[in-house]
Short mmCIF file of C-alpha atoms in Angstrom, two decimals:
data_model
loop_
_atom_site.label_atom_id
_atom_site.label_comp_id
_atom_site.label_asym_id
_atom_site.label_seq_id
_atom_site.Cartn_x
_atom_site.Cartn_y
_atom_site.Cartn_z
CA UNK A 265 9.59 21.54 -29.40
CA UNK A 266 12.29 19.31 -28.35
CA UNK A 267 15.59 21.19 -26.44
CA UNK A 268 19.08 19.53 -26.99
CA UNK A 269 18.26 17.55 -23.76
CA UNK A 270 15.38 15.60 -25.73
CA UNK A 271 12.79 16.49 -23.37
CA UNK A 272 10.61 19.94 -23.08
CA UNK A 273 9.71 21.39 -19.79
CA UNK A 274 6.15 20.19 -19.73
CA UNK A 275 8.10 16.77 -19.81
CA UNK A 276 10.16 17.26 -17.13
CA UNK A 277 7.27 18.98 -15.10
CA UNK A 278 5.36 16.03 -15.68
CA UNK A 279 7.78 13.52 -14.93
CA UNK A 280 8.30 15.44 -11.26
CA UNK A 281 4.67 15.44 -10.68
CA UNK A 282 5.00 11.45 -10.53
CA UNK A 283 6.53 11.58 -8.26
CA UNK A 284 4.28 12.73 -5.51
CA UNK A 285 2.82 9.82 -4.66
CA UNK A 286 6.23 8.64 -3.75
CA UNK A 287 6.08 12.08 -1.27
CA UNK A 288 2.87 10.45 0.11
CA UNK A 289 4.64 7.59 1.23
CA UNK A 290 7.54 9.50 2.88
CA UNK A 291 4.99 11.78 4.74
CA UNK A 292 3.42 8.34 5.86
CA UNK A 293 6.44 6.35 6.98
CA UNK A 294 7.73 9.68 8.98
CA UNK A 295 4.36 10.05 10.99
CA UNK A 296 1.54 6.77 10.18
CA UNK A 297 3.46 4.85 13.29
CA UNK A 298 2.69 7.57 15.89
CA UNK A 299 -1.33 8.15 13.91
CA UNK A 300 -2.02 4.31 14.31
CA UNK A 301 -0.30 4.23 18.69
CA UNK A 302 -1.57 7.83 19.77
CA UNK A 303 -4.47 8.76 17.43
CA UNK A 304 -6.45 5.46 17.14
CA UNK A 305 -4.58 3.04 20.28
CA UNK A 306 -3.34 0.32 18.48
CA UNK A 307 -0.32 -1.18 19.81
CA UNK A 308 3.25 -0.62 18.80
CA UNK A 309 4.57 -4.29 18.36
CA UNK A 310 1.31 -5.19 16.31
CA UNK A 311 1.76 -1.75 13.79
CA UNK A 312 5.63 -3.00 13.65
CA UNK A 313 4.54 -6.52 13.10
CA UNK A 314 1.73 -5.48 9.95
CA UNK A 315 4.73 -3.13 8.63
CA UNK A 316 7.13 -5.83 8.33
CA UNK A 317 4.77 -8.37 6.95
CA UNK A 318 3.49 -5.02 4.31
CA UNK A 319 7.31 -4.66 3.32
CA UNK A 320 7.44 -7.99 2.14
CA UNK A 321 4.28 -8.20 0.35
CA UNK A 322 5.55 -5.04 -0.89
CA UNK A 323 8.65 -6.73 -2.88
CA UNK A 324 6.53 -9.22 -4.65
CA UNK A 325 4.04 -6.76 -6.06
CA UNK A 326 6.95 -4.25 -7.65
CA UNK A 327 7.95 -7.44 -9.41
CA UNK A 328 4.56 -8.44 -10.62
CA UNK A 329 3.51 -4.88 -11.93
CA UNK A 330 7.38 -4.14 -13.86
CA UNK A 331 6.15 -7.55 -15.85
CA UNK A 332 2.57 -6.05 -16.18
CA UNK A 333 3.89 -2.96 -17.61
CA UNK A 334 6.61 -4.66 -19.73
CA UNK A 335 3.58 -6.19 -21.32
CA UNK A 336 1.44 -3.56 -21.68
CA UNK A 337 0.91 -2.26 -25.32
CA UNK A 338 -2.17 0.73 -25.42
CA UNK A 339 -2.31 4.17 -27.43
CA UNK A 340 -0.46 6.06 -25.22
CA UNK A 341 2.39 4.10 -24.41
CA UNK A 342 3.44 1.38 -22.22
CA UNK A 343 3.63 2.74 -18.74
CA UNK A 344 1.94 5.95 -19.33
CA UNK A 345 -1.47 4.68 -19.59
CA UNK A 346 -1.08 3.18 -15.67
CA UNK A 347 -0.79 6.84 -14.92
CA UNK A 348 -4.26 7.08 -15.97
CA UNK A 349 -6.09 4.41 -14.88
CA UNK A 350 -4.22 5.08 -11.03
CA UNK A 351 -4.69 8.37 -10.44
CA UNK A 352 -7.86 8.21 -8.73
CA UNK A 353 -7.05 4.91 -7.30
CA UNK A 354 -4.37 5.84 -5.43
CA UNK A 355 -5.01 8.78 -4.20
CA UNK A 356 -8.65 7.36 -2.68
CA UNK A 357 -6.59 4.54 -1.32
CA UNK A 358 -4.14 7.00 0.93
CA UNK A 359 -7.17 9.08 2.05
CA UNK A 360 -8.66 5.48 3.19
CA UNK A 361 -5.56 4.64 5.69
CA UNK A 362 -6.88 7.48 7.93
CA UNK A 363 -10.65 6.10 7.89
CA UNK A 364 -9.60 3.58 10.37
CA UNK A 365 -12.22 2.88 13.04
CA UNK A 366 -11.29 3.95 16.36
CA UNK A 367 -13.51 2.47 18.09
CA UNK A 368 -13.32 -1.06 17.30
CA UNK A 369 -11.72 -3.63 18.08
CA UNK A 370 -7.98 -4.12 18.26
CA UNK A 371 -8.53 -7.20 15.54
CA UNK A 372 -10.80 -4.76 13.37
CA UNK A 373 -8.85 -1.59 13.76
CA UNK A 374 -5.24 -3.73 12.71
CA UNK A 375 -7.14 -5.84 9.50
CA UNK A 376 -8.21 -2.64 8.48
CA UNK A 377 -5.05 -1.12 9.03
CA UNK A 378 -3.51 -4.17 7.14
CA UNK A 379 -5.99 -3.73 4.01
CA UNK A 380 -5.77 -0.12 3.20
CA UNK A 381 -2.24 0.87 4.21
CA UNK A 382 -1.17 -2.26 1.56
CA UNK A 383 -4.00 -1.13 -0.67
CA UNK A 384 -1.79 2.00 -1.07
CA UNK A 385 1.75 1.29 -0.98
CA UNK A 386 1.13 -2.62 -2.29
CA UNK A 387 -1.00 -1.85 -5.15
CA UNK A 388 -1.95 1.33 -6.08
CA UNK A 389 1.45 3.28 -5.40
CA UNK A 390 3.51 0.50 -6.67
CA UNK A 391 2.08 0.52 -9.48
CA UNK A 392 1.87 4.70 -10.32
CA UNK A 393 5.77 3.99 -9.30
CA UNK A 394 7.02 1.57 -11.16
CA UNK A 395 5.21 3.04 -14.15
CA UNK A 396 6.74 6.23 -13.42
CA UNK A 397 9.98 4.74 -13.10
CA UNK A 398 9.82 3.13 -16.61
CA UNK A 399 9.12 6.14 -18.18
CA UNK A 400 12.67 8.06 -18.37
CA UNK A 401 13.91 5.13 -20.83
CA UNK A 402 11.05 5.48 -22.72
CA UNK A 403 10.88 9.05 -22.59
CA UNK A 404 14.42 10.06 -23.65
CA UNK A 405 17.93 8.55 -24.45
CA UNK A 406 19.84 11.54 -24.22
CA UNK A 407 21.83 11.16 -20.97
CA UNK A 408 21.50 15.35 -20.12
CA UNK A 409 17.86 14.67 -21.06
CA UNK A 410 17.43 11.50 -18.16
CA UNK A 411 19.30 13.76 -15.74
CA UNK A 412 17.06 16.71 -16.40
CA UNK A 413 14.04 14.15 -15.22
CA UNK A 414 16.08 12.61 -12.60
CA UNK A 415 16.35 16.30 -11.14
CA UNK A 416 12.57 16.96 -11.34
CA UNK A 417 11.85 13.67 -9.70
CA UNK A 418 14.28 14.38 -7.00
CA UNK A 419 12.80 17.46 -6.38
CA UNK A 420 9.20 16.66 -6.35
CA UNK A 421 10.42 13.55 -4.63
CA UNK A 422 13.29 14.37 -1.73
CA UNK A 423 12.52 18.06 -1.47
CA UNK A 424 9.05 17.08 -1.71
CA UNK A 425 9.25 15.10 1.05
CA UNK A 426 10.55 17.15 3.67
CA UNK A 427 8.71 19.72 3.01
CA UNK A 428 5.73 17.23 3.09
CA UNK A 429 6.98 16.01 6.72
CA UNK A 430 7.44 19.41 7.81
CA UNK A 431 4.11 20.89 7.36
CA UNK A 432 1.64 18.02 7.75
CA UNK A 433 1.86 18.26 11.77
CA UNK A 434 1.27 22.22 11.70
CA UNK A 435 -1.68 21.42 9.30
CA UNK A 436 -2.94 18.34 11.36
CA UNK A 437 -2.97 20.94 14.20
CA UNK A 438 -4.59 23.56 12.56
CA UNK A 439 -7.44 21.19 11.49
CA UNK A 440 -8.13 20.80 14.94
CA UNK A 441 -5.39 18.14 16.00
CA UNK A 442 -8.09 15.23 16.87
CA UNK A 443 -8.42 12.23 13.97
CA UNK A 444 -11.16 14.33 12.48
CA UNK A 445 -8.39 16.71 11.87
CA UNK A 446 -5.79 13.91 10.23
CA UNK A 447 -8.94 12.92 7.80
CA UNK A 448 -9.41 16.52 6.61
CA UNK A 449 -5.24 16.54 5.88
CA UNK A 450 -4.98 13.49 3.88
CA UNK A 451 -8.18 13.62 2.17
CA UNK A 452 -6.53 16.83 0.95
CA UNK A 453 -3.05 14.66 0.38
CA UNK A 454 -5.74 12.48 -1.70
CA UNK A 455 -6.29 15.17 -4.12
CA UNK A 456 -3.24 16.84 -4.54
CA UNK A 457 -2.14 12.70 -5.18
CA UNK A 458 -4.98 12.77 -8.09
CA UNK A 459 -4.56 15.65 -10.01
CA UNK A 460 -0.49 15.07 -10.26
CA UNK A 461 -0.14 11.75 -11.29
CA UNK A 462 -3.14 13.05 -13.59
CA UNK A 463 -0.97 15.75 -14.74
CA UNK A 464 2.34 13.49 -15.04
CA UNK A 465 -0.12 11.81 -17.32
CA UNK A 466 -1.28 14.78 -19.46
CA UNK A 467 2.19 16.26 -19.71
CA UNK A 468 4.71 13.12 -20.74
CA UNK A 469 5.04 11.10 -23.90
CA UNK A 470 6.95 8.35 -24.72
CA UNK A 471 9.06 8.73 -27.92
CA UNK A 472 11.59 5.74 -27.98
CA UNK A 473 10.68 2.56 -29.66
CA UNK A 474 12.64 -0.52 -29.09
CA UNK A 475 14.47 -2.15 -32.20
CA UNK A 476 11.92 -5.52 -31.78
CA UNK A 477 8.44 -3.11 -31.86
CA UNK A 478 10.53 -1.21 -35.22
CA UNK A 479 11.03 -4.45 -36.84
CA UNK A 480 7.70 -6.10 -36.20
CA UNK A 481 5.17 -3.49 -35.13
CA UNK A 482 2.27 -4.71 -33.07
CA UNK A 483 3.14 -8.04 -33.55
CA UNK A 484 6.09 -7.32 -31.09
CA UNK A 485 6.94 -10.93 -29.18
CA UNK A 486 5.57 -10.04 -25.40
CA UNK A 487 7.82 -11.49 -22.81
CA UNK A 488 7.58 -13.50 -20.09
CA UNK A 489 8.24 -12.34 -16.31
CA UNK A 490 10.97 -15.07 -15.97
CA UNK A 491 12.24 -13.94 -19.40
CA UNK A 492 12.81 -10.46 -18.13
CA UNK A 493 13.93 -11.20 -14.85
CA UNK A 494 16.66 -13.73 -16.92
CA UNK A 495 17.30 -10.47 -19.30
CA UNK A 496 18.27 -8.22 -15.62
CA UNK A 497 20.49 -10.96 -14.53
CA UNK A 498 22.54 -10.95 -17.48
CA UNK A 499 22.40 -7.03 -17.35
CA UNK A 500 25.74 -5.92 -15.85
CA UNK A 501 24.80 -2.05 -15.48
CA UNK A 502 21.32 -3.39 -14.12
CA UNK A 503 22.94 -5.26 -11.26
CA UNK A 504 25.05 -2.08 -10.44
CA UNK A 505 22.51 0.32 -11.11
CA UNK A 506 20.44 -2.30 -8.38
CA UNK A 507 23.66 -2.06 -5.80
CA UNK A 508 24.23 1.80 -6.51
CA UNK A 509 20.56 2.53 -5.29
CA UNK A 510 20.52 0.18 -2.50
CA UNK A 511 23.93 1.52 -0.72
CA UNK A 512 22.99 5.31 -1.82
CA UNK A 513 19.86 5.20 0.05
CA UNK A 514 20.66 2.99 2.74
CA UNK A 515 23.30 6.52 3.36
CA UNK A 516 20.38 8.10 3.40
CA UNK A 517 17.18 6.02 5.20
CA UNK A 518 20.49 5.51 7.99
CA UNK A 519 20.68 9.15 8.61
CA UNK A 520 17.31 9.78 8.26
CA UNK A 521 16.23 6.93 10.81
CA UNK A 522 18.15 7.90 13.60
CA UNK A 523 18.21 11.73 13.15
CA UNK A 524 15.27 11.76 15.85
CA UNK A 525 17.49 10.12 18.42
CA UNK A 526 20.63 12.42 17.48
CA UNK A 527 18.84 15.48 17.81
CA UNK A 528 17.11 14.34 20.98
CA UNK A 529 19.98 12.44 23.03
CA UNK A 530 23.19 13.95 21.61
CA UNK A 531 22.71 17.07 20.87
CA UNK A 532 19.95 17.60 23.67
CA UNK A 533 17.50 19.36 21.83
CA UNK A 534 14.21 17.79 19.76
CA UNK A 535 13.37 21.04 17.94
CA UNK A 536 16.42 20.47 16.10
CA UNK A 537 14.67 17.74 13.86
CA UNK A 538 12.45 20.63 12.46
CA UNK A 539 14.75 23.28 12.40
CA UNK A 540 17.47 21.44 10.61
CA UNK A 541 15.32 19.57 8.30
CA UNK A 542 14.04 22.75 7.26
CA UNK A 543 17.71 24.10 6.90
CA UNK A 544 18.37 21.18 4.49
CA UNK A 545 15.44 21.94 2.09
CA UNK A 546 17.08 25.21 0.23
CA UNK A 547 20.43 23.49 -0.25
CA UNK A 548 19.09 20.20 -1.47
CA UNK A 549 16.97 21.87 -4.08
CA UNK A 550 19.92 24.06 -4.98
CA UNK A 551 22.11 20.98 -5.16
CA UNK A 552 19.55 19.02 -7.73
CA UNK A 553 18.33 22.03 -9.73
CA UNK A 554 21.42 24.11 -10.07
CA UNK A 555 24.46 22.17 -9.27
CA UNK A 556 23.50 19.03 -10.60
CA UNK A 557 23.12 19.75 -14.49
CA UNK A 558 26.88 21.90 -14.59
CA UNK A 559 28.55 18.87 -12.95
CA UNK A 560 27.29 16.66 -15.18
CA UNK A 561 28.19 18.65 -18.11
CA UNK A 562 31.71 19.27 -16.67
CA UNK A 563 32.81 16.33 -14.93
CA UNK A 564 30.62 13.41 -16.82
CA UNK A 565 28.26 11.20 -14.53
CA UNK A 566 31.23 9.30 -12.97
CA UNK A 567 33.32 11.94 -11.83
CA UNK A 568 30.09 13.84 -10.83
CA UNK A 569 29.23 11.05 -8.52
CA UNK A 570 33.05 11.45 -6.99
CA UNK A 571 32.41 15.29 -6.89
CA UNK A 572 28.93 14.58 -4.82
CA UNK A 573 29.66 11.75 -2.68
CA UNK A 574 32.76 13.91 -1.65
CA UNK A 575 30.79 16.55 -0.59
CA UNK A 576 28.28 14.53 1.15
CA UNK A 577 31.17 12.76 2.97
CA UNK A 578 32.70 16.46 3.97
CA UNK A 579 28.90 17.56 5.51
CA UNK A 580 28.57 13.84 7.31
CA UNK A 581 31.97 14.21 8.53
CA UNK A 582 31.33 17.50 10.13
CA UNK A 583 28.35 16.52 11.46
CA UNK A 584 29.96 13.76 13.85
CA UNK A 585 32.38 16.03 14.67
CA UNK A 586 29.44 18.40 16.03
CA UNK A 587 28.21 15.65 18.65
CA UNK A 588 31.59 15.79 19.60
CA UNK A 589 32.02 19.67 20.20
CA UNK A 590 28.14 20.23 20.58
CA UNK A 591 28.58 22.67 18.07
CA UNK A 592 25.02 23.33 16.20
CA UNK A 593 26.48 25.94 14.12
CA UNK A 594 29.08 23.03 13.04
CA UNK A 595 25.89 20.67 12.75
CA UNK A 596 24.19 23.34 10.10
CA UNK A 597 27.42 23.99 8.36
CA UNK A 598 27.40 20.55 7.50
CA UNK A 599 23.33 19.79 6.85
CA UNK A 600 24.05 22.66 4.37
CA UNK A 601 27.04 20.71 2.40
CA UNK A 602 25.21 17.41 2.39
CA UNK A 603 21.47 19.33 0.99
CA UNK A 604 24.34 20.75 -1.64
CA UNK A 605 26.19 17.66 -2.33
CA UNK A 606 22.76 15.65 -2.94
CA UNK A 607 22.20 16.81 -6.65
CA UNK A 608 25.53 15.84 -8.26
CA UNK A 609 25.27 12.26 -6.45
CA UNK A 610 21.56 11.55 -6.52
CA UNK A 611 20.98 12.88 -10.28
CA UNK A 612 23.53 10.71 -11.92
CA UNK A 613 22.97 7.46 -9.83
CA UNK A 614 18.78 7.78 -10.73
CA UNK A 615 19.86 6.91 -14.02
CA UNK A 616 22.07 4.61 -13.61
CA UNK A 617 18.76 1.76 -14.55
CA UNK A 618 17.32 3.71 -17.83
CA UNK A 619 21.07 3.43 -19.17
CA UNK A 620 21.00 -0.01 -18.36
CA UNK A 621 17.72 -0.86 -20.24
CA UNK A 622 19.93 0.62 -23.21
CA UNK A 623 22.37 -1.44 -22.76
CA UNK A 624 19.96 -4.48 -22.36
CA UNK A 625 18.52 -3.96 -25.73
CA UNK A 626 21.55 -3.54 -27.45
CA UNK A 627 22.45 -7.10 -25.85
CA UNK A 628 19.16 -8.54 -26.40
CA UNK A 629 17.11 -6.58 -28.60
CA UNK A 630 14.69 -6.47 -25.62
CA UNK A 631 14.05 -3.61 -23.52
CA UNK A 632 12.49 -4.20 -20.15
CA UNK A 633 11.77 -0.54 -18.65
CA UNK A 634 9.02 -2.19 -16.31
CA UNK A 635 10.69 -5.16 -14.84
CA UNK A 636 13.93 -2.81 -14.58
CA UNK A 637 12.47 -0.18 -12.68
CA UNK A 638 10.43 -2.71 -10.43
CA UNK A 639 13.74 -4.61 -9.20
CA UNK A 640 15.70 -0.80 -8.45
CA UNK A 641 12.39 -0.20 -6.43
CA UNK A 642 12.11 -3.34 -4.76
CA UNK A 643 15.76 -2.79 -3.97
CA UNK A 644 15.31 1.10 -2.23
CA UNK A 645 12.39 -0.28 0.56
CA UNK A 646 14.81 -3.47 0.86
CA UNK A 647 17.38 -0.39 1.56
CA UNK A 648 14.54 1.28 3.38
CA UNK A 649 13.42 -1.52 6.00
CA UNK A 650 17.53 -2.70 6.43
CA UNK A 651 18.25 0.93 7.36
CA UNK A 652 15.16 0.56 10.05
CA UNK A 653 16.68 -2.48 11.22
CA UNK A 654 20.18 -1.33 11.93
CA UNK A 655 18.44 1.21 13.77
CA UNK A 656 16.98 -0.60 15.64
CA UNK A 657 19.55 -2.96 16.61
CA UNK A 658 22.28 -0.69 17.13
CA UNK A 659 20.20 1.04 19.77
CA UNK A 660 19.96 -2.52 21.48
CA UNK A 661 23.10 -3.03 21.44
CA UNK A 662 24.48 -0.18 22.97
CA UNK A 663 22.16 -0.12 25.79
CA UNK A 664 19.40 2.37 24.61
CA UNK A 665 16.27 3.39 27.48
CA UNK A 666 13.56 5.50 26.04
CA UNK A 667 13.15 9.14 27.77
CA UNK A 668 15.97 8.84 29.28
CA UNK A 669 19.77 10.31 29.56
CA UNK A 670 21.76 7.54 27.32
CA UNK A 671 25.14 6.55 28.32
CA UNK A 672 28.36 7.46 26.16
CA UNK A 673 28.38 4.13 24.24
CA UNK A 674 24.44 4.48 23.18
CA UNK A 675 25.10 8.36 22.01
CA UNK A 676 28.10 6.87 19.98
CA UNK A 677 26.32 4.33 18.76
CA UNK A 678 23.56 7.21 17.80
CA UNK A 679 26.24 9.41 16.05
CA UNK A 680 27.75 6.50 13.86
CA UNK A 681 24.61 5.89 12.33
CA UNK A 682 23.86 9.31 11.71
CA UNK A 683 27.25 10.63 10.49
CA UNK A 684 30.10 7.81 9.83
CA UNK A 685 28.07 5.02 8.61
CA UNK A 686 26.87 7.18 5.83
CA UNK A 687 30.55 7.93 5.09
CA UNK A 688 31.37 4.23 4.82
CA UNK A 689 28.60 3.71 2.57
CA UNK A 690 29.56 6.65 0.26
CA UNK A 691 33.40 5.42 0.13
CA UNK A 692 31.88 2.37 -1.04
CA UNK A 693 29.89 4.25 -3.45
CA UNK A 694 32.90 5.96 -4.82
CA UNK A 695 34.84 2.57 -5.03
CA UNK A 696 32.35 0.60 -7.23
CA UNK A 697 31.93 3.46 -9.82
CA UNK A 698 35.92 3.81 -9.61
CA UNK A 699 36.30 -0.50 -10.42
CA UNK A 700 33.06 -1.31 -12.27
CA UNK A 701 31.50 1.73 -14.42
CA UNK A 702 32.51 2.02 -18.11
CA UNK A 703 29.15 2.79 -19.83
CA UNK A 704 29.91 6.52 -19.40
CA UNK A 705 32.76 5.61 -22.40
CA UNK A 706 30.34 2.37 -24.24
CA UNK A 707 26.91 5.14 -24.28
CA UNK A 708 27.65 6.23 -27.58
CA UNK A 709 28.91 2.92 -28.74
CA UNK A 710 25.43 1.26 -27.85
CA UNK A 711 23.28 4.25 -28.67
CA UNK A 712 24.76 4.74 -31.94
CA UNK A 713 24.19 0.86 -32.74
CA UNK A 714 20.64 0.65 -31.49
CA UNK A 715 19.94 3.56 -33.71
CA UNK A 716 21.45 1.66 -36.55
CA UNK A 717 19.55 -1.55 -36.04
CA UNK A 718 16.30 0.91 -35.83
CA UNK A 719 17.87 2.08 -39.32
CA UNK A 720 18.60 -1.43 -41.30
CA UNK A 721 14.95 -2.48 -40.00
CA UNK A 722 13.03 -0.05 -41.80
#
């Protein structure tokens, strides 16, 4: 039985659940890097190299499977069924990354490197997450309802994850620590990949039809992929829901990117990547199962985003203010605000693109859940590799030297892309919802009218 949020718990469950694969790949871009150098010798500028050329093969496959699924028309759905017919693909495809041969040669060891780490993020999890993706417009248009899935998927997803990154080097270790031991781990990681996109399958449904398939049934016009992409152009609240996600998680990747070097250099202690991390878990699923759905309710999903990007500002700006005192206690204090801050920012702005395919149909009559969801993901690893970047070149610039003390300018450079970028990304967060967002007053205008077309079509 439905609940007033449109979805049932199984739903939401399910929805989560799809989200593991996504998990996967966090576990793999925190530790594949230092598998492939220390584990099986291949060399750091090549692995870089095949990761930059992966990233962009990467974007052009998220586009080509939204139009797949846009066009997909089967018993169960139109991106459920994917579900399905991945599951076992993908998760065989991330055990197969860790069957590399280390003995071979440094040609053979990188093409096979090449093949199966793209065979899993290029194919087989690009597709399980785009189709994933497409399924909160299709599941429910209740706005509580998409925030209720949003806050599974983040949980699944970002809590997920580091707990993922957390415990994979302890099991590694207890495996035995060799590459025999990293097999055994993600051969497990296979499985558990299996069974809950499986069970995403089993456990969602997809109840809203489209005004065009109402109207005409199966003979439904099927569009084109330049038709669609033509469709998100026109799509205000698609192109914001695309710059939202893009400057939310650059915050984010930023942090997360150089946290290594802050804990390491600036605050002089590496354990503090583990300990903190872990300190972070508890608030962040607080923030996204408890904090998130009462903010919403109260403040609406605009002034929810201002309440959470606040917060997350507060926690960021008391974390640069640690590397300047050394305080760690200030450094948890703050952890603890952003983990808190995280649901009432990240719930709303997940979304942001299943309003817009609303929106899109009540413009167009044509709802494009797949090519939707396949530009926002392009967009996060665009977000995800810039993030790398700046890194990478801030460290340049400011004189880094590996395993070594780093002079004032390189530890400030450090802290600003830890702590203050972050807060200059979330002020420009809180400026574009404050210029640009009205569909938090036009939802009930367009939902209302969409059910009406629905109506006169009968």
């Amino acid at each position: 039985m439905k609940n007033t949020q449109g979805v049932t718990f199984g739903e939401k469950l399910g929805y989560g659940l799809g989200e593991i694969p996504g998990t996967m790949n966090s576990i793999l871009s925190a530790i594949l890097t230092m598998f492939y150098t220390d584990n099986v010798a291949m060399a750091a500028g090549a692995v870089g190299t095949m990761f930059f050329i992966s990233r962009l093969l990467d974007g052009i496959t998220d586009l080509l499977a939204g139009s797949m699924i846009d066009k997909t028309k089967s018993k169960w759905g139109k991106a459920r069924p994917w579900l399905l017919w991945m599951c076992v693909p993908t998760g065989l495809a991330l055990a197969l990354i860790f069957l590399v041969p280390r003995d071979g040669s440094e040609m053979a060891k990188l093409i096979y490197a090449f093949v199966t780490y793209n065979l899993f993020t290029s194919v087989a999890y690009t597709i399980v997450g785009v189709a994933k993706n497409a399924l909160m417009p299709l599941m429910t248009q209740n706005g509580l309802g998409r925030a209720a899935l949003a806050k599974y998927s983040l949980i699944f997803g970002l809590g997920g994850s580091i707990l993922g990154i957390s415990v994979t080097f302890p099991f590694v270790a207890a495996m035995g620590g060799d590459i025999g031991a990293w097999r055994i781990v993600f051969a497990v990681y296979g499985v558990i990949t299996v069974l809950a996109i499986l069970a995403s399958f089993v456990l969602t449904h997809e109840h809203v039809q489209s005004v065009e398939s109402v109207t005409m049934g199966n003979d439904e016009e099927k569009m084109t992929f330049v038709e669609g992409l033509k469709n998100f152009v026109k799509n205000k609240y698609f192109i914001f829901a695309l710059a939202m996600t893009v400057i939310v998680n650059f915050a984010v990747q930023i942090n997360s990117s150089s946290q290594t070097y802050f804990y390491t250099y600036t605050m002089n202690d590496q354990m503090l990547t583990t300990s903190l991390n872990m300190v972070s878990l508890i608030p962040t699923v607080i923030g996204i199962l408890f904090l998130a759905g009462p903010s919403l309710r109260f403040f609406g999903k605009k002034r929810s985003v201002y309440v959470g990007a606040a917060g997350q500002i507060i926690g960021y700006a008391l974390r640069g203010l640690a590397a300047v005192t050394m305080s760690v206690p200030l450094l948890a204090v703050g952890t603890v605000i952003c983990g808190l801050a995280t649901g009432p920012l990240s719930v709303p702005v997940n979304t942001l693109a299943a309003d817009a395919v609303d929106y899109g149909e009540y413009l167009t009559n044509k709802r494009i859940e797949g090519i939707g969801s396949s530009v926002v993901s392009f967009s996060q690893k665009i977000s995800n590799g810039l993030a790398a970047g700046v890194v990478g070149w801030v460290l340049s610039l400011t004189g880094y030297v590996a395993n070594q003390a780093q002079s004032s300018l390189t530890n400030f450079g450090i802290t600003c892309l830890f702590a203050w970028l972050p807060i200059v990304m979330l002020v420009i967060v809180i400026i574009s919802f404050r210029l640009v967002y009205r569909y938090d007053k036009e939802e009930k205008m367009v939902l209302e009218e969409l059910a009406r077309r629905k109506e006169a079509k009968k």
